[in-house]
Short mmCIF file of C-alpha atoms in Angstrom, two decimals:
data_model
loop_
_atom_site.label_atom_id
_atom_site.label_comp_id
_atom_site.label_asym_id
_atom_site.label_seq_id
_atom_site.Cartn_x
_atom_site.Cartn_y
_atom_site.Cartn_z
CA ASP A 1 -56.56 6.68 -8.25
CA ASP A 2 -58.17 8.00 -4.96
CA ASP A 3 -57.93 4.56 -3.41
CA ASP A 4 -54.07 4.60 -4.36
CA GLU A 5 -54.04 8.32 -2.30
CA ASP A 6 -55.78 6.65 0.40
CA ASP A 7 -53.42 3.67 0.72
CA ASP A 8 -50.56 6.07 0.69
CA ASP A 9 -51.85 8.23 3.31
CA GLU A 10 -52.45 4.95 5.40
CA ASP A 11 -48.80 3.74 4.71
CA GLN A 12 -47.63 7.33 5.98
CA LYS A 13 -49.79 7.38 9.16
CA GLU A 14 -48.53 3.71 10.03
CA GLU A 15 -45.06 5.13 9.18
CA GLU A 16 -45.55 7.85 11.28
CA ASP A 17 -47.18 5.93 14.36
CA ASP A 18 -43.97 3.78 14.15
CA ASP A 19 -41.86 6.83 14.66
CA ASP A 20 -43.75 7.62 17.58
CA GLU A 21 -44.03 4.37 19.25
CA ASP A 22 -39.87 4.59 18.74
CA ASP A 23 -39.58 8.03 20.19
CA GLU A 24 -41.87 6.81 23.20
CA ALA A 25 -39.82 3.79 23.27
CA MET A 26 -36.48 5.72 23.18
CA GLU A 27 -37.69 8.76 25.92
CA SER A 28 -38.79 5.58 28.48
CA TRP A 29 -35.33 3.92 27.96
CA LEU A 30 -33.29 6.55 28.44
CA GLY A 31 -35.44 8.74 30.66
CA ALA A 32 -34.79 6.71 34.07
CA GLU A 33 -31.12 7.26 33.46
CA LEU A 34 -31.08 11.19 32.78
CA HIS A 35 -31.18 13.96 35.21
CA ASP A 36 -31.45 17.74 35.32
CA LEU A 37 -28.82 19.74 32.90
CA ARG A 38 -27.22 22.36 35.25
CA GLY A 39 -27.33 25.96 34.00
CA PRO A 40 -23.92 27.40 32.16
CA ILE A 41 -21.52 28.07 34.85
CA TRP A 42 -18.74 29.90 32.60
CA GLN A 43 -19.38 33.09 31.23
CA ALA A 44 -16.98 34.26 28.46
CA VAL A 45 -16.89 38.15 28.50
CA PRO A 46 -16.82 38.53 32.20
CA SER A 47 -14.25 35.32 32.33
CA LEU A 48 -12.42 37.27 29.58
CA ARG A 49 -12.40 40.75 31.53
CA SER A 50 -11.06 39.18 34.87
CA ARG A 51 -8.11 37.68 33.00
CA GLU A 52 -7.28 41.09 31.59
CA ILE A 53 -7.37 42.76 34.76
CA GLY A 54 -5.36 39.83 36.33
CA ARG A 55 -8.37 38.17 38.35
CA ASN A 56 -8.27 34.52 38.42
CA SER A 57 -6.32 34.48 35.50
CA HIS A 58 -4.83 31.40 36.31
CA GLN A 59 -8.21 29.58 36.39
CA PHE A 60 -9.25 31.09 33.15
CA VAL A 61 -8.00 28.43 31.06
CA ARG A 62 -9.35 25.34 33.62
CA HIS A 63 -12.47 27.05 33.20
CA VAL A 64 -12.83 27.17 29.26
CA CYS A 65 -11.92 23.24 29.25
CA GLY A 66 -14.69 22.66 31.19
CA ALA A 67 -17.41 24.93 29.64
CA ARG A 68 -20.22 23.36 27.96
CA GLY A 69 -20.63 25.73 25.77
CA LEU A 70 -17.02 25.29 23.88
CA VAL A 71 -18.00 21.18 24.40
CA GLN A 72 -20.91 22.27 21.99
CA ARG A 73 -18.70 23.83 19.79
CA LEU A 74 -16.16 21.22 19.04
CA GLU A 75 -15.46 20.60 15.33
CA LEU A 76 -13.03 18.83 13.21
CA GLN A 77 -9.67 21.21 12.73
CA GLY A 78 -7.50 18.60 10.64
CA ARG A 79 -5.85 14.85 10.56
CA LEU A 80 -2.44 13.89 10.83
CA GLU A 81 -1.65 11.13 8.34
CA ARG A 82 1.21 8.93 8.23
CA HIS A 83 0.16 5.49 9.46
CA THR A 84 -0.68 2.59 7.18
CA GLY A 85 -3.04 0.86 9.77
CA CYS A 86 -5.42 1.27 12.23
CA VAL A 87 -4.31 4.07 15.12
CA ASN A 88 -4.98 1.98 18.20
CA THR A 89 -3.29 4.47 20.97
CA LEU A 90 -2.86 8.52 21.32
CA HIS A 91 -0.96 9.75 24.28
CA PHE A 92 -0.13 13.57 24.65
CA ASN A 93 2.89 14.52 26.78
CA PRO A 94 2.38 15.97 30.12
CA SER A 95 2.96 19.87 28.91
CA GLY A 96 0.79 18.88 25.86
CA THR A 97 3.25 20.01 22.65
CA ARG A 98 3.59 16.42 21.61
CA LEU A 99 1.23 13.65 20.73
CA ALA A 100 2.64 9.97 20.39
CA SER A 101 0.39 7.22 18.18
CA GLY A 102 0.61 3.72 17.76
CA SER A 103 -0.66 1.63 14.91
CA ASP A 104 -1.33 -2.07 13.51
CA ASP A 105 1.36 -0.80 11.27
CA LEU A 106 4.00 -1.77 13.89
CA ARG A 107 4.84 2.05 14.06
CA VAL A 108 5.33 4.64 16.48
CA VAL A 109 4.75 8.39 15.58
CA ILE A 110 5.97 11.45 17.67
CA TRP A 111 3.71 14.32 16.11
CA ASP A 112 4.14 18.44 16.87
CA TRP A 113 0.30 18.29 16.39
CA ALA A 114 0.05 22.23 16.18
CA ILE A 115 1.87 22.38 12.92
CA ARG A 116 0.62 18.68 11.51
CA ARG A 117 4.22 17.25 11.32
CA ALA A 118 5.40 14.01 12.34
CA GLU A 119 8.89 14.46 14.33
CA LEU A 120 10.08 11.35 14.74
CA GLU A 121 8.48 7.84 13.75
CA PHE A 122 10.17 4.58 14.44
CA ASP A 123 9.73 1.19 14.35
CA SER A 124 8.01 -0.31 18.27
CA GLY A 125 9.67 -3.42 17.81
CA HIS A 126 6.35 -5.01 18.46
CA LYS A 127 5.62 -8.33 16.28
CA SER A 128 1.68 -7.53 16.53
CA ASN A 129 -0.80 -4.73 16.60
CA VAL A 130 0.60 -1.68 18.87
CA PHE A 131 -2.25 -0.81 21.48
CA GLN A 132 -0.64 1.68 23.84
CA ALA A 133 2.37 4.16 23.79
CA LYS A 134 2.70 6.33 26.34
CA PHE A 135 5.24 9.31 27.49
CA LEU A 136 6.44 8.54 31.01
CA PRO A 137 5.99 11.54 33.23
CA HIS A 138 8.93 13.78 34.36
CA SER A 139 11.10 11.94 31.71
CA GLY A 140 11.64 14.90 29.82
CA ASP A 141 9.65 12.91 26.96
CA SER A 142 12.97 11.00 26.60
CA THR A 143 10.95 7.58 27.63
CA LEU A 144 7.58 6.03 25.98
CA ALA A 145 6.48 2.57 27.47
CA MET A 146 4.31 0.59 24.86
CA CYS A 147 2.46 -2.77 25.00
CA ALA A 148 0.96 -4.87 21.92
CA ARG A 149 -0.94 -7.86 20.97
CA ASP A 150 2.44 -9.81 21.10
CA GLY A 151 2.09 -9.42 24.39
CA GLN A 152 5.51 -7.69 24.94
CA ILE A 153 6.06 -4.58 27.36
CA ARG A 154 8.72 -2.30 25.58
CA VAL A 155 10.78 0.77 26.29
CA ALA A 156 11.71 3.23 23.65
CA GLU A 157 14.61 5.77 24.48
CA LEU A 158 14.31 9.08 22.34
CA SER A 159 16.72 11.53 22.19
CA ALA A 160 16.67 15.34 22.20
CA THR A 161 17.77 15.16 18.44
CA GLN A 162 14.32 13.47 17.39
CA ARG A 163 15.92 9.96 17.33
CA CYS A 164 14.65 6.62 18.93
CA LYS A 165 17.67 5.29 20.13
CA ASN A 166 16.41 1.90 20.67
CA THR A 167 13.34 0.09 22.39
CA LYS A 168 13.90 -2.66 24.68
CA ARG A 169 11.72 -5.44 26.22
CA VAL A 170 11.02 -4.91 29.93
CA GLY A 171 7.83 -7.34 30.80
CA GLN A 172 6.19 -10.33 28.76
CA HIS A 173 2.26 -11.61 28.83
CA LYS A 174 1.40 -14.87 27.71
CA GLY A 175 -1.27 -13.18 25.91
CA ALA A 176 -1.89 -9.71 24.43
CA ALA A 177 -1.25 -6.53 26.69
CA HIS A 178 -3.67 -3.70 25.63
CA LYS A 179 -3.45 -1.48 27.99
CA LEU A 180 -0.39 0.29 30.32
CA ALA A 181 -1.34 2.61 33.54
CA LEU A 182 1.17 5.29 34.35
CA GLU A 183 2.35 6.65 38.19
CA PRO A 184 1.97 10.21 37.78
CA ASP A 185 4.63 11.23 39.55
CA SER A 186 7.24 8.29 38.74
CA PRO A 187 9.30 8.05 35.39
CA CYS A 188 10.44 4.95 36.27
CA LEU A 189 7.25 3.15 37.41
CA PHE A 190 4.12 1.67 35.26
CA LEU A 191 1.91 -1.21 35.11
CA SER A 192 0.83 -3.56 32.48
CA ALA A 193 -2.55 -5.58 32.28
CA GLY A 194 -2.88 -8.47 29.95
CA GLU A 195 -5.03 -11.30 28.45
CA ASP A 196 -3.41 -13.59 30.73
CA ALA A 197 -4.97 -12.23 33.79
CA VAL A 198 -1.79 -10.76 34.91
CA VAL A 199 -0.90 -7.45 35.95
CA LEU A 200 2.67 -6.31 35.92
CA GLY A 201 4.72 -3.94 37.91
CA ILE A 202 7.04 -2.41 35.75
CA ASP A 203 10.31 -0.51 37.58
CA LEU A 204 12.89 0.44 34.75
CA ARG A 205 15.61 1.21 37.84
CA LEU A 206 16.15 -2.58 38.17
CA ALA A 207 17.98 -5.36 36.49
CA ARG A 208 14.60 -7.67 36.12
CA PRO A 209 12.19 -4.34 35.77
CA SER A 210 9.15 -7.03 35.40
CA ASN A 211 7.26 -8.33 38.38
CA LYS A 212 3.87 -9.82 38.83
CA LEU A 213 1.86 -8.22 41.35
CA VAL A 214 -1.47 -10.11 40.83
CA VAL A 215 -3.23 -12.77 39.26
CA VAL A 216 -6.93 -11.25 38.28
CA LYS A 217 -9.42 -14.40 39.07
CA GLU A 218 -13.14 -14.89 39.74
CA GLY A 219 -13.12 -17.67 42.27
CA ASP A 220 -10.58 -20.00 40.79
CA LYS A 221 -11.38 -18.55 37.02
CA LYS A 222 -8.66 -16.72 35.60
CA VAL A 223 -10.14 -12.90 34.35
CA GLY A 224 -8.46 -12.05 31.32
CA LEU A 225 -7.96 -8.25 31.00
CA TYR A 226 -8.32 -5.36 28.92
CA THR A 227 -7.79 -2.15 31.08
CA ILE A 228 -6.00 -0.89 33.99
CA TYR A 229 -5.52 2.43 35.37
CA VAL A 230 -3.87 4.00 38.28
CA ASN A 231 -5.81 6.36 41.10
CA PRO A 232 -3.93 9.58 40.46
CA ALA A 233 -4.98 10.73 44.15
CA LYS A 234 -3.90 7.29 45.86
CA THR A 235 -1.32 5.88 43.39
CA HIS A 236 -0.52 2.60 45.32
CA GLN A 237 -4.12 1.72 44.46
CA PHE A 238 -5.21 0.76 40.74
CA ALA A 239 -8.24 -0.70 39.02
CA VAL A 240 -8.86 -3.58 36.33
CA GLY A 241 -11.28 -4.74 33.99
CA GLY A 242 -11.60 -7.48 31.72
CA ARG A 243 -13.59 -10.77 30.69
CA ASP A 244 -16.42 -10.52 32.88
CA GLN A 245 -18.82 -7.50 34.73
CA TYR A 246 -16.26 -6.60 37.26
CA VAL A 247 -14.27 -3.41 38.25
CA ARG A 248 -12.02 -4.80 40.54
CA ILE A 249 -9.59 -2.43 42.82
CA TYR A 250 -6.51 -3.42 44.32
CA ASP A 251 -3.78 -1.67 46.70
CA GLN A 252 -0.42 -2.68 45.80
CA ARG A 253 0.81 -2.56 49.30
CA LYS A 254 -1.60 -5.34 50.66
CA ILE A 255 -2.26 -7.98 47.94
CA ASN A 256 -3.29 -11.16 49.90
CA GLU A 257 -4.64 -13.54 46.98
CA ASN A 258 -5.69 -15.56 49.69
CA GLU A 259 -7.90 -13.01 50.92
CA ASN A 260 -10.69 -12.52 48.41
CA ASN A 261 -8.27 -12.96 45.41
CA GLY A 262 -6.32 -9.86 46.68
CA VAL A 263 -9.12 -7.55 46.13
CA LEU A 264 -9.92 -4.63 47.81
CA LYS A 265 -13.29 -3.32 46.43
CA LYS A 266 -15.46 -4.68 43.66
CA PHE A 267 -18.13 -2.51 41.57
CA CYS A 268 -20.69 -3.88 39.00
CA PRO A 269 -24.21 -2.45 38.02
CA SER A 270 -26.62 -4.47 39.95
CA HIS A 271 -28.46 -5.75 37.06
CA LEU A 272 -25.26 -7.17 35.73
CA VAL A 273 -24.28 -9.23 38.78
CA SER A 274 -26.36 -12.43 37.73
CA SER A 275 -26.33 -11.51 33.88
CA GLU A 276 -26.31 -14.61 32.08
CA SER A 277 -24.68 -12.51 29.27
CA LYS A 278 -20.93 -12.35 28.60
CA THR A 279 -20.32 -9.23 29.37
CA ASN A 280 -16.77 -7.40 29.30
CA ILE A 281 -15.16 -4.10 30.39
CA THR A 282 -13.41 -2.94 27.34
CA CYS A 283 -12.11 0.20 29.30
CA LEU A 284 -12.18 1.93 32.48
CA VAL A 285 -10.69 5.29 33.87
CA TYR A 286 -10.48 7.38 36.87
CA SER A 287 -11.55 11.03 37.21
CA HIS A 288 -9.07 13.46 38.08
CA ASP A 289 -9.09 13.42 41.59
CA GLY A 290 -9.70 9.92 42.07
CA THR A 291 -13.26 9.85 43.22
CA GLU A 292 -14.89 8.09 40.44
CA LEU A 293 -14.38 5.50 37.84
CA LEU A 294 -15.62 5.21 34.60
CA ALA A 295 -16.03 1.71 32.86
CA SER A 296 -17.44 0.98 29.50
CA TYR A 297 -18.95 -2.40 29.25
CA ASN A 298 -19.40 -4.15 25.67
CA ASP A 299 -23.01 -4.09 23.95
CA GLU A 300 -23.98 -2.26 27.35
CA ASP A 301 -23.66 1.29 28.42
CA ILE A 302 -20.98 3.29 30.10
CA TYR A 303 -20.93 3.43 34.17
CA LEU A 304 -19.94 5.87 36.77
CA PHE A 305 -18.92 4.40 40.25
CA ASP A 306 -18.04 6.55 43.08
CA THR A 307 -14.69 5.06 44.43
CA ASN A 308 -15.53 6.29 48.21
CA HIS A 309 -18.23 3.77 48.25
CA SER A 310 -18.14 0.50 50.00
CA ASP A 311 -17.39 -3.14 48.14
CA GLY A 312 -19.90 -3.95 45.90
CA ALA A 313 -21.92 -0.68 45.18
CA ASP A 314 -24.02 0.37 42.18
CA TYR A 315 -23.42 2.76 40.02
CA SER A 316 -24.01 6.29 40.29
CA ARG A 317 -24.70 7.46 36.87
CA ARG A 318 -25.38 5.48 33.39
CA TYR A 319 -24.37 7.00 29.85
CA LYS A 320 -26.82 5.57 26.88
CA GLY A 321 -26.84 6.11 23.55
CA HIS A 322 -23.24 4.58 21.82
CA ARG A 323 -22.38 1.24 20.44
CA ASN A 324 -19.69 -1.03 21.86
CA ASN A 325 -19.65 -3.86 20.11
CA ALA A 326 -16.92 -4.37 17.48
CA THR A 327 -13.62 -3.93 19.02
CA VAL A 328 -12.06 -3.11 22.77
CA LYS A 329 -13.77 0.66 22.87
CA GLY A 330 -11.99 3.39 25.01
CA VAL A 331 -13.83 6.09 26.91
CA ASN A 332 -12.39 8.72 28.84
CA PHE A 333 -13.34 12.05 31.00
CA TYR A 334 -13.03 15.65 29.37
CA GLY A 335 -12.56 18.49 31.18
CA PRO A 336 -10.09 19.64 34.11
CA HIS A 337 -12.57 18.89 36.63
CA SER A 338 -14.01 15.51 34.54
CA GLU A 339 -16.75 17.43 33.59
CA PHE A 340 -17.58 15.11 30.61
CA VAL A 341 -18.14 11.79 29.58
CA VAL A 342 -16.64 10.87 26.10
CA SER A 343 -16.79 7.75 24.26
CA GLY A 344 -16.57 6.61 20.56
CA SER A 345 -18.98 4.03 18.94
CA ASP A 346 -19.29 1.43 16.08
CA CYS A 347 -21.51 3.68 14.45
CA GLY A 348 -18.01 5.93 13.84
CA HIS A 349 -19.34 8.86 15.75
CA ILE A 350 -17.97 10.49 19.31
CA TYR A 351 -20.69 11.12 21.99
CA LEU A 352 -19.87 13.74 24.86
CA TRP A 353 -22.19 13.39 27.71
CA ASP A 354 -22.66 15.92 30.57
CA LYS A 355 -21.48 13.86 33.33
CA ASP A 356 -23.74 14.92 36.20
CA SER A 357 -26.90 14.85 33.55
CA ALA A 358 -25.91 11.50 31.77
CA ARG A 359 -27.31 13.84 29.19
CA ILE A 360 -25.68 14.08 25.26
CA VAL A 361 -24.21 17.38 24.84
CA GLN A 362 -22.18 17.00 21.77
CA PHE A 363 -22.62 14.20 18.66
CA MET A 364 -19.75 13.98 15.95
CA GLU A 365 -19.07 11.86 13.10
CA GLY A 366 -15.72 10.74 13.99
CA ASP A 367 -14.44 7.60 11.62
CA LYS A 368 -15.51 6.74 8.00
CA GLY A 369 -14.21 3.15 8.92
CA GLY A 370 -17.25 3.11 11.18
CA VAL A 371 -15.52 2.48 14.67
CA VAL A 372 -13.95 5.30 17.13
CA ASN A 373 -11.94 3.25 19.79
CA CYS A 374 -9.36 6.08 21.19
CA LEU A 375 -10.11 9.52 22.71
CA GLU A 376 -7.43 11.59 24.10
CA PRO A 377 -8.36 14.87 25.42
CA HIS A 378 -5.45 17.65 25.80
CA PRO A 379 -4.15 18.05 29.09
CA HIS A 380 -4.43 22.04 29.19
CA LEU A 381 -6.55 23.12 26.14
CA PRO A 382 -10.12 22.53 25.24
CA GLY A 383 -9.69 20.17 22.07
CA MET A 384 -8.78 16.45 21.78
CA ALA A 385 -7.23 13.82 19.36
CA THR A 386 -9.10 10.82 18.36
CA SER A 387 -8.68 7.71 15.93
CA GLY A 388 -10.06 4.54 14.86
CA LEU A 389 -10.24 1.87 12.09
CA ASP A 390 -9.35 5.32 9.88
CA HIS A 391 -5.51 5.38 9.44
CA ASP A 392 -5.49 9.06 10.46
CA ILE A 393 -5.87 10.97 13.56
CA LYS A 394 -8.20 13.46 13.70
CA LEU A 395 -8.00 16.77 15.89
CA TRP A 396 -10.82 18.47 17.40
CA ALA A 397 -11.16 22.24 18.55
CA PRO A 398 -14.14 24.19 19.91
CA THR A 399 -13.82 26.90 16.98
CA ALA A 400 -17.91 26.32 15.64
CA GLU A 401 -19.74 29.52 15.40
CA THR A 402 -23.13 28.00 16.98
CA PRO A 403 -23.68 25.14 19.37
CA THR A 404 -24.31 21.64 17.91
CA GLY A 405 -28.00 20.91 17.21
CA LEU A 406 -27.18 17.37 17.57
CA LYS A 407 -28.80 16.66 14.15
CA GLY A 408 -29.29 13.26 13.41
CA LEU A 409 -28.69 12.07 17.23
CA LYS A 410 -32.14 10.30 17.72
CA GLU A 411 -32.26 8.46 14.54
CA VAL A 412 -28.47 6.90 15.58
CA MET A 413 -29.26 6.17 18.51
CA LYS A 414 -32.34 4.39 17.40
CA LYS A 415 -30.03 2.66 15.17
CA ASN A 416 -27.35 1.45 17.79
CA LYS A 417 -30.29 0.03 20.02
CA ARG A 418 -31.84 -1.54 17.70
CA GLU A 419 -28.83 -3.53 16.26
CA ARG A 420 -27.68 -4.10 20.02
CA ASP A 421 -30.92 -5.75 21.12
CA GLU A 422 -31.04 -7.79 18.14
CA ASP A 423 -27.37 -8.84 18.60
CA SER A 424 -28.40 -9.81 22.35
CA MET A 425 -30.98 -12.40 21.36
CA ARG A 426 -28.30 -14.12 18.95
CA HIS A 427 -26.88 -17.50 20.44
CA GLY A 428 -22.79 -17.43 21.21
CA ASP A 429 -20.48 -15.09 21.98
CA GLN A 430 -21.13 -12.23 19.94
CA TYR A 431 -18.37 -9.82 21.15
CA ASP A 432 -15.61 -12.72 20.40
CA THR A 433 -17.25 -13.21 16.98
CA GLN A 434 -17.11 -9.38 16.14
CA LEU A 435 -13.52 -8.80 17.61
CA LEU A 436 -12.02 -11.89 16.00
CA TRP A 437 -13.40 -10.89 12.49
CA PHE A 438 -11.93 -7.51 12.91
CA LEU A 439 -8.76 -8.74 14.15
CA MET A 440 -8.40 -11.19 11.31
CA ARG A 441 -9.21 -8.40 8.90
CA HIS A 442 -6.46 -6.07 10.25
CA MET A 443 -3.62 -9.18 10.41
CA ARG A 444 -4.76 -9.53 6.52
CA ASN A 445 -4.08 -5.71 6.14
CA ARG A 446 -0.82 -5.54 7.68
CA ARG A 447 1.03 -8.38 6.37
CA PRO A 448 3.04 -6.36 3.49
CA ALA A 449 4.28 -4.37 6.52
CA ARG A 450 5.46 -7.47 8.45
CA ALA A 451 6.93 -8.99 5.59
CA ARG A 452 9.34 -6.02 5.18
CA ARG A 453 10.20 -6.05 8.69
CA GLU A 454 11.11 -10.26 8.61
CA GLY A 455 14.79 -10.70 9.08
CA ALA A 456 15.42 -7.23 9.99
CA ASP A 457 15.09 -7.67 13.63
CA THR A 458 18.16 -8.51 15.35
CA ASP A 459 18.69 -9.70 19.16
CA THR A 460 21.18 -7.81 20.29
CA GLU A 461 20.97 -7.26 24.11
CA GLU A 462 19.44 -9.90 26.84
CA SER A 463 15.71 -9.50 27.54
CA TRP A 464 14.76 -7.38 30.83
CA SER A 465 11.74 -10.23 31.36
CA SER A 466 10.54 -11.53 35.06
CA PRO A 467 11.57 -15.39 35.12
CA ASP A 468 8.09 -16.52 34.96
CA SER A 469 7.39 -14.88 31.43
CA SER A 470 6.89 -16.46 28.69
CA ASP A 471 9.74 -15.83 25.91
CA GLU A 472 8.53 -18.32 23.18
CA GLU A 473 6.49 -17.47 20.24
CA GLU A 474 4.98 -14.74 22.13
CA GLY A 475 7.74 -11.97 22.00
CA GLY A 476 9.83 -10.42 19.41
CA PRO A 477 13.31 -8.87 19.52
CA ASP A 478 14.14 -7.88 22.75
CA HIS A 479 16.29 -4.57 21.70
CA VAL A 480 15.62 -2.94 18.33
CA GLN A 481 17.59 0.25 16.99
CA CYS A 482 15.35 2.86 15.92
CA MET A 483 16.09 4.91 13.36
CA SER A 484 13.90 8.02 12.54
CA SER A 485 11.99 8.66 9.45
#
């Protein structure tokens, strides 16, 4: 018996030693990228008092939304349930009163999120997974731009009576189109990026709205695209990312593909420039004032770049702890002055980092299906909407009585890093393998929905697509009448 107790004590000591080594390794891995966390800027009582007596009332909401104390009190408020497939896109209208969502079920839903009610549901007209649906600015919430795995770029016309009048195809990629980029001041102009390496400019005022702006290349090789974003301060500039390690910035006024492939600036973490691994950028986004760019790399980390730096500059901040492997993961800024960085993870959690210190300040379970892909902060209020492989949309608000204790964070981060290290040692393109597995699963799930649609679509209007677009099997119906649910 004494021998058994001694063995148990030795095993326990070995486990504790292993845990200590893991903790030391984790601290070493994180340490080089961490900076001091600034003290709290917003103080609730003085701020409330100032608002009540009329001082700085216009700044009150802005300070509240960017307060770390409220970020640390975010908790689940409710769910929006209507879709029958994974929810791939979320977008608030400019006033923040409505939320658009799109799904693998090929449907788009417009929500009055505050009362948890679907105002409108309609058939997107797409033939495959809806990847984005966005309200065009200054359109009175009457125009919604969409893109999907079928490569189509479509526009839905919405009526004031909560109806979708129709959807029209306005552009076509020769591969999947993952992202749209809105021009902040225009109800007619937006951009799209596709896996065919093409950036399309869409102008809804033209008879043929679609115009090829650039084919993204590295040398002579095309680079398929997953993400695009317009600089909010310099709307003639846009950034793209995709199937290599480079963030590329273009200027629409002077794209010359014979000179540096038309690129204005190119950024990449220095250790990835000559990397043998097939690193991809799954999402990028500009900060509120366009001075910073955030890029999320698959099975790597999230990096912050200063857009004022010269071509080829290294990153300024690095955010660690999550895992981005299984799907095309999103990333975003949170706060009116881009004070925080928010991302989903393959582990099903939502991470929020303080932007300047790169320290995790919030950690929440976001998706039982295992992957959080989409994160949409509210434009004017503290809170956000998220979605992933689950079929619902989750709403978050800072209503917890006490700040988060980050319970379980260390264990989840260790697991994420261990799995990432194991995958990096395997041969082959793990990213494409995992993505293919997920897509096959989703396609199986939506076969019944697609079967119901077969034969129901009618081609009632000539498509709006550029002459060099592909109108073959990539496309779907050009003009679809929509019925509200």
